[in-house]
Coordinates of N, CA and C in Angstrom, one line a residue:
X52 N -14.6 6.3 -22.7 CA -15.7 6.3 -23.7 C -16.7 7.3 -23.4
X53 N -17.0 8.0 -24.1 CA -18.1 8.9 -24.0 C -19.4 8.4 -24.8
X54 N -20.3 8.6 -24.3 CA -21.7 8.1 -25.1 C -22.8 9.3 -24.6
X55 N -23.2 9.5 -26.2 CA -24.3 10.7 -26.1 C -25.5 9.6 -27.4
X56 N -26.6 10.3 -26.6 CA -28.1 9.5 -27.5 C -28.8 10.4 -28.0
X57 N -29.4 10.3 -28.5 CA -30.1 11.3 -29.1 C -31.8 10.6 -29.6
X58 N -32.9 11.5 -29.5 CA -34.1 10.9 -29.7 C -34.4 11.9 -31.0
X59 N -35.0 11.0 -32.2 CA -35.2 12.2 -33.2 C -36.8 11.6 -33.4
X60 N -37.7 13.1 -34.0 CA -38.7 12.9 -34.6 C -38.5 12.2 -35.8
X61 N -39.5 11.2 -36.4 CA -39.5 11.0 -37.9 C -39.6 11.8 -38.9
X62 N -38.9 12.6 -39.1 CA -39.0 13.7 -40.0 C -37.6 13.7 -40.7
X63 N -37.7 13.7 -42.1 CA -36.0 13.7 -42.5 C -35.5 14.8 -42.8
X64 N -36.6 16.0 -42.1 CA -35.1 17.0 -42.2 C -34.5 17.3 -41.0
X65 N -34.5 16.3 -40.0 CA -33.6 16.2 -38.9 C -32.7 15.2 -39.0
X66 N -32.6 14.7 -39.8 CA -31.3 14.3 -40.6 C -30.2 14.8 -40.7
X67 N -30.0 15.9 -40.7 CA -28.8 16.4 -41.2 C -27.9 17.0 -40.0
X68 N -29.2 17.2 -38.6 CA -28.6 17.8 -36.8 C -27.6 16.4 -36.5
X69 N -28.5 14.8 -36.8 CA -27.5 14.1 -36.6 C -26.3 13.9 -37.6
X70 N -26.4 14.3 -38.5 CA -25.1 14.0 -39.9 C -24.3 14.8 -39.1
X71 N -24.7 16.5 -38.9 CA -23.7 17.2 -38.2 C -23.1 16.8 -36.7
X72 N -24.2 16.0 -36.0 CA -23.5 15.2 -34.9 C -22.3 14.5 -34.7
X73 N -22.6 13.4 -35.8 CA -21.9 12.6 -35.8 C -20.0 12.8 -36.6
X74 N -20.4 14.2 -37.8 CA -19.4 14.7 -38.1 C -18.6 15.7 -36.7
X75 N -19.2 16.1 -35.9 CA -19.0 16.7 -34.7 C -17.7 15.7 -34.1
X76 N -18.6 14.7 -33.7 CA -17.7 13.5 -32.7 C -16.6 12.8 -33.4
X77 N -16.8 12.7 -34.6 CA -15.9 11.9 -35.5 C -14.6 13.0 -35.6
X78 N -14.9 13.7 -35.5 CA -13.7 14.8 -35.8 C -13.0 14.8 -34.4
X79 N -13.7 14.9 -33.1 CA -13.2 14.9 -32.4 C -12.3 13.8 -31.7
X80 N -12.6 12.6 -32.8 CA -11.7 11.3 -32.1 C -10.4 11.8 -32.9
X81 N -10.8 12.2 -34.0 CA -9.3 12.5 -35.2 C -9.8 11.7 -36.1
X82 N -10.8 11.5 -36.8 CA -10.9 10.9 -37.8 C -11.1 12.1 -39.4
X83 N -10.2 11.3 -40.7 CA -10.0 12.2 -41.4 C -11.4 12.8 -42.5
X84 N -11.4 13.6 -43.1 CA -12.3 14.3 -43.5 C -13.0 13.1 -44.4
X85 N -12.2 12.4 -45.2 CA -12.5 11.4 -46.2 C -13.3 10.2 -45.0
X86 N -13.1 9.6 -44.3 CA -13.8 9.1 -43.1 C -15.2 9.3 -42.6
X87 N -14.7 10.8 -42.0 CA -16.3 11.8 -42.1 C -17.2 11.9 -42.8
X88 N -17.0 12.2 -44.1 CA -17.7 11.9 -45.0 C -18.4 10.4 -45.3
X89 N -17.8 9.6 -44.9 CA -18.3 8.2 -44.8 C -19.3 7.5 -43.8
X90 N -18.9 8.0 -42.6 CA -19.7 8.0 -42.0 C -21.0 8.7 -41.7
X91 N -20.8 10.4 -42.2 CA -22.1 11.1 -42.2 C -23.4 10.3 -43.8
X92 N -22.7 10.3 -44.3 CA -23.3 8.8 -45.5 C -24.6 7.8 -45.1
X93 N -23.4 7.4 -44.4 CA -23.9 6.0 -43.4 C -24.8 6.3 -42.4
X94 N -25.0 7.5 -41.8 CA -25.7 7.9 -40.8 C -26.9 8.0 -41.3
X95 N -26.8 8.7 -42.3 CA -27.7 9.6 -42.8 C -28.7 7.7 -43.8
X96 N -28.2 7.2 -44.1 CA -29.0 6.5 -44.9 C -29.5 5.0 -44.0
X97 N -28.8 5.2 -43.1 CA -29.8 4.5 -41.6 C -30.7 5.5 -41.3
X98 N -30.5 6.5 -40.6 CA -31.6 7.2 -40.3 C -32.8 7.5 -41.1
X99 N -32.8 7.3 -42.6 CA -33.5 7.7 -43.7 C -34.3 6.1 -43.5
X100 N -33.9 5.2 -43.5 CA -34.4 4.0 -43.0 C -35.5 3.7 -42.2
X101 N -34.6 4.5 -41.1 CA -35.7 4.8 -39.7 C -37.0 5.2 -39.8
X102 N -36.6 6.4 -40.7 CA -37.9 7.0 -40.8 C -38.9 6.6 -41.7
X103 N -38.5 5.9 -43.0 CA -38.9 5.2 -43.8 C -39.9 3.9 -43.5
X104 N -38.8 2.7 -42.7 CA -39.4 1.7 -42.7 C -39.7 1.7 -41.0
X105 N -39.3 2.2 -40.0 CA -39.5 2.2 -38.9 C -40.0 3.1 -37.9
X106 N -40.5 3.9 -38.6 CA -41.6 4.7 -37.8 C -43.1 4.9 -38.6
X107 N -44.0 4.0 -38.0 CA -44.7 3.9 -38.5 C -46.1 5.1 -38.3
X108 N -46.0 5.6 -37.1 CA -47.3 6.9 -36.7 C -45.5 8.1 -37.0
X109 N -47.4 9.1 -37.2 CA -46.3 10.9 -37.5 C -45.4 11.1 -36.4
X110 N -45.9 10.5 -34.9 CA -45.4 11.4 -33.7 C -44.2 10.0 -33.4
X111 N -44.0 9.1 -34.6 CA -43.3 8.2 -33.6 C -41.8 8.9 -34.0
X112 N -40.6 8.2 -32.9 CA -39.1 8.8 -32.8 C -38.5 7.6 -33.0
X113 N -37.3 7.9 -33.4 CA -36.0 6.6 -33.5 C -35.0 6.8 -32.7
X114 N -34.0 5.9 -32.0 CA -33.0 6.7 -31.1 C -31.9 6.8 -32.0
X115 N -30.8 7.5 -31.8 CA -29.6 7.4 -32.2 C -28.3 7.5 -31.0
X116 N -27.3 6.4 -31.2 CA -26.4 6.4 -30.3 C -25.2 6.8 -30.5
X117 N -24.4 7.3 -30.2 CA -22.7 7.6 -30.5 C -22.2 7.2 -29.6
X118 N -21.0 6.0 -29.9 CA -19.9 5.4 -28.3 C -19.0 6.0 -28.9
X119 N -18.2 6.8 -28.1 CA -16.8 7.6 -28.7 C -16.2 7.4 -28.0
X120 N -14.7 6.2 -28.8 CA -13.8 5.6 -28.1 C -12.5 6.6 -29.1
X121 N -11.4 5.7 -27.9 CA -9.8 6.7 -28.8 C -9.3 6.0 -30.0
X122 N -10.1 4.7 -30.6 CA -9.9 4.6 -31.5 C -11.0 3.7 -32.5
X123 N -12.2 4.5 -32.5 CA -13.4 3.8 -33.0 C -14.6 4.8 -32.8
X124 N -15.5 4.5 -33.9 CA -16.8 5.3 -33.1 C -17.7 4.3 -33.6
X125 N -18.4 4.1 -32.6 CA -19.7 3.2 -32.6 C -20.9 4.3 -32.3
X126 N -21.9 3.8 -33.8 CA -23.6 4.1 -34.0 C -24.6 3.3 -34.1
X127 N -25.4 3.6 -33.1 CA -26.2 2.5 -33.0 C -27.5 3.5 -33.0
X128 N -28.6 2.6 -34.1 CA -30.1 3.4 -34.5 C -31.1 2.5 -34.0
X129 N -31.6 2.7 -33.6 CA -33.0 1.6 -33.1 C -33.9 2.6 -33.2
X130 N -35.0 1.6 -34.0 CA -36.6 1.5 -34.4 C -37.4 0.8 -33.8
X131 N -38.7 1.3 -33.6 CA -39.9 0.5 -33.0 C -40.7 0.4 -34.3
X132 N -40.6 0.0 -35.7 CA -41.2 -0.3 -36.1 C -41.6 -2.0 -37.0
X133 N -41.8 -2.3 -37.6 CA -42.2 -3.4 -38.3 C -41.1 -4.2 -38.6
X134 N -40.0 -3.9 -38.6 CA -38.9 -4.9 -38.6 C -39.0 -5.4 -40.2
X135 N -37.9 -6.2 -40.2 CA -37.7 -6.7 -41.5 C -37.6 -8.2 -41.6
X136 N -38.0 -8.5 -42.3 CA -38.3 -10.2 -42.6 C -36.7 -10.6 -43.0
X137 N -36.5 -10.1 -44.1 CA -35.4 -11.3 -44.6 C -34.0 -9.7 -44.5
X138 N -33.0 -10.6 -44.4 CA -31.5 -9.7 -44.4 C -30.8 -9.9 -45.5
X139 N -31.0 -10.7 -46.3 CA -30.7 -10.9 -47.4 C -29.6 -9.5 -48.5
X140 N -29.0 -9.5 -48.3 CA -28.0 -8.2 -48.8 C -27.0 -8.7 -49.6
X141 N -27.1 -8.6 -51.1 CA -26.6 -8.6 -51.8 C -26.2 -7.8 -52.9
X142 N -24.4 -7.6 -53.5 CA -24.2 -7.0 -54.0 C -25.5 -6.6 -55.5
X143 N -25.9 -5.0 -55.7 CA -26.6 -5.2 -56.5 C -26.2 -5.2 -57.9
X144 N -27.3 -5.2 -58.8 CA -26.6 -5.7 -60.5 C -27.2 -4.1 -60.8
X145 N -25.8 -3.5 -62.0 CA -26.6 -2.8 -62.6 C -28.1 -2.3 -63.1
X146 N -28.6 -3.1 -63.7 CA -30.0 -3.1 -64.6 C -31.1 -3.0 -62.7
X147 N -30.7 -3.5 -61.7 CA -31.6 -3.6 -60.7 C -31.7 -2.0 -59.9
X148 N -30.4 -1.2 -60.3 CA -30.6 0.2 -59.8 C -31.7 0.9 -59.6
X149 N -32.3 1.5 -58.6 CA -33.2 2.2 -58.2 C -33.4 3.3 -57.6
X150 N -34.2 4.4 -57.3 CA -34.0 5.1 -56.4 C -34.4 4.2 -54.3
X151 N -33.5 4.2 -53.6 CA -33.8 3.8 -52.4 C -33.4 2.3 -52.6
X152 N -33.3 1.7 -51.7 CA -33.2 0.1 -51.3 C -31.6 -0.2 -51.6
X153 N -30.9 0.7 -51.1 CA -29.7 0.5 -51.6 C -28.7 0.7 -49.9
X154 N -29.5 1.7 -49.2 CA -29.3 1.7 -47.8 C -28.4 1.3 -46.7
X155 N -28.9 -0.1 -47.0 CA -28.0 -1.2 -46.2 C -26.6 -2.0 -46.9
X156 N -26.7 -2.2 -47.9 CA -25.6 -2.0 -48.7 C -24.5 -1.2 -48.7
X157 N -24.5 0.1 -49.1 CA -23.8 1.2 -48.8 C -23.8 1.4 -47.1
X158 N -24.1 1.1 -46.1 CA -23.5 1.2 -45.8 C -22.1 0.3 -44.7
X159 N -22.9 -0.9 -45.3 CA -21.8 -2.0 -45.3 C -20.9 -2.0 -46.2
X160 N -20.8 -1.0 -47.2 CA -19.4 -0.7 -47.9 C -18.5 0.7 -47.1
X161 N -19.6 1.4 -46.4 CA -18.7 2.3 -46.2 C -17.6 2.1 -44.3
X162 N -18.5 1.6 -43.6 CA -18.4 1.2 -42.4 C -17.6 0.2 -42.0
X163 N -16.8 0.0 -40.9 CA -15.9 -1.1 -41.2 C -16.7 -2.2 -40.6
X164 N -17.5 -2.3 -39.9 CA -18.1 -3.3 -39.1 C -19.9 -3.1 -39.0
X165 N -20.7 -3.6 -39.2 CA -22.2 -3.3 -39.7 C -23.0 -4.7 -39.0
X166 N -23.8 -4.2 -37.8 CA -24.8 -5.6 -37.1 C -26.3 -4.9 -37.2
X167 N -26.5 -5.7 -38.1 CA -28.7 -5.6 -38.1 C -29.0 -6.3 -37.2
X168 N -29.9 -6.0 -36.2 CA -30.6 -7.2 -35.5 C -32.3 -6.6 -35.4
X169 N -33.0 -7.6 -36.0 CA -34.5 -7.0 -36.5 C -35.4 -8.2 -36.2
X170 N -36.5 -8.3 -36.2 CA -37.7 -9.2 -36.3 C -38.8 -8.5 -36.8
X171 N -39.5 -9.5 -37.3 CA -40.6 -8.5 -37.5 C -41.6 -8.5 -36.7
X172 N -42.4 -7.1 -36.8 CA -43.0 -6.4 -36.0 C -42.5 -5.8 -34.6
X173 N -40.8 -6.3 -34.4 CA -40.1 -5.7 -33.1 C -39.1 -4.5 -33.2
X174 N -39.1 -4.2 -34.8 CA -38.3 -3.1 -34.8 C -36.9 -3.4 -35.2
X175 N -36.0 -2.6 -35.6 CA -34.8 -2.6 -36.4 C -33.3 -2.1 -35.6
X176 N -32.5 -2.3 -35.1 CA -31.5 -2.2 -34.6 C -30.1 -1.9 -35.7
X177 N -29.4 -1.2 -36.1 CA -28.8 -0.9 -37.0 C -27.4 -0.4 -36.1
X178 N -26.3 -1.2 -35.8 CA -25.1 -1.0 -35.1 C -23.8 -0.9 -36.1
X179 N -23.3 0.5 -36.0 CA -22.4 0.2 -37.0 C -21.1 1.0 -36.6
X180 N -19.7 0.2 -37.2 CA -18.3 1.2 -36.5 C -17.7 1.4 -37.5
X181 N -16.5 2.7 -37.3 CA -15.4 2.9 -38.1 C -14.7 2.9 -37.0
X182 N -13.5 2.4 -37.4 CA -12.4 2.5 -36.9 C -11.5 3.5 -37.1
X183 N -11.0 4.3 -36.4 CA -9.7 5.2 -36.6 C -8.3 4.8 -37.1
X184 N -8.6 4.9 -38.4 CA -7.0 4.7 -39.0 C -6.7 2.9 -40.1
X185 N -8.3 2.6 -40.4 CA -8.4 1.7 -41.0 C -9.1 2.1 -42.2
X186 N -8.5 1.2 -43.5 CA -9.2 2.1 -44.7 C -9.6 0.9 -45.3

């Protein structure tokens, strides 16, 4: 297992060093382009999260984790900010469409395995896998 972390500024145009990250590592387990894309998705709209609901000052950072196994890759995002009251995720209804709040959703459709663990005011923990060769 290899594990690399990463500390990013709250800024979402560093968004995209980890998308290319994690498309980096994913490629390198063998996972296929259709996959990659799923995951850079997923990455990208936790991190957007981070920055969003979990970084609350300009200078604050969120971590990002990569476990790169031979058959799986585990991401894990943690926040120090405000945390989330309710988990409540449900599929959404047309007419409710919006821009944003769709986040956590997508990416428990794209990801094969998805753990929140949050409180409020203790910050947001966002753990999430694909598996290699599961669709």
């Amino acid at each position: 297992m290899d594990h690399i972390k990463l500390s990013m500024p709250n800024k979402p145009e560093f968004v995209g060093i980890i998308r290319l990250t994690a498309s980096a590592i994913a490629s390198r387990i063998g996972f296929n382009i259709d996959d990659i894309d799923d995951i850079k998705v997923a990455i990208g709209e936790a991190c957007t999260n981070a920055i969003r609901h979990g970084c609350e000052k300009t200078n604050d950072t969120y971590d990002i984790e990569f476990f790169a196994y031979e058959d799986r890759m585990d991401i894990q995002i943690t926040d120090t900010g405000k945390g989330l009251a309710s988990l409540n995720i449900k599929q959404p209804k047309a007419e409710d469409l919006r821009e944003g709040g769709l986040g956590l959703f997508i990416i428990k459709t794209l990801m094969d395995d998805v753990e929140v663990i949050t409180s409020e005011g203790k910050g947001t923990i966002i753990r999430m896998t694909k598996k290699l060769g599961v669709d």
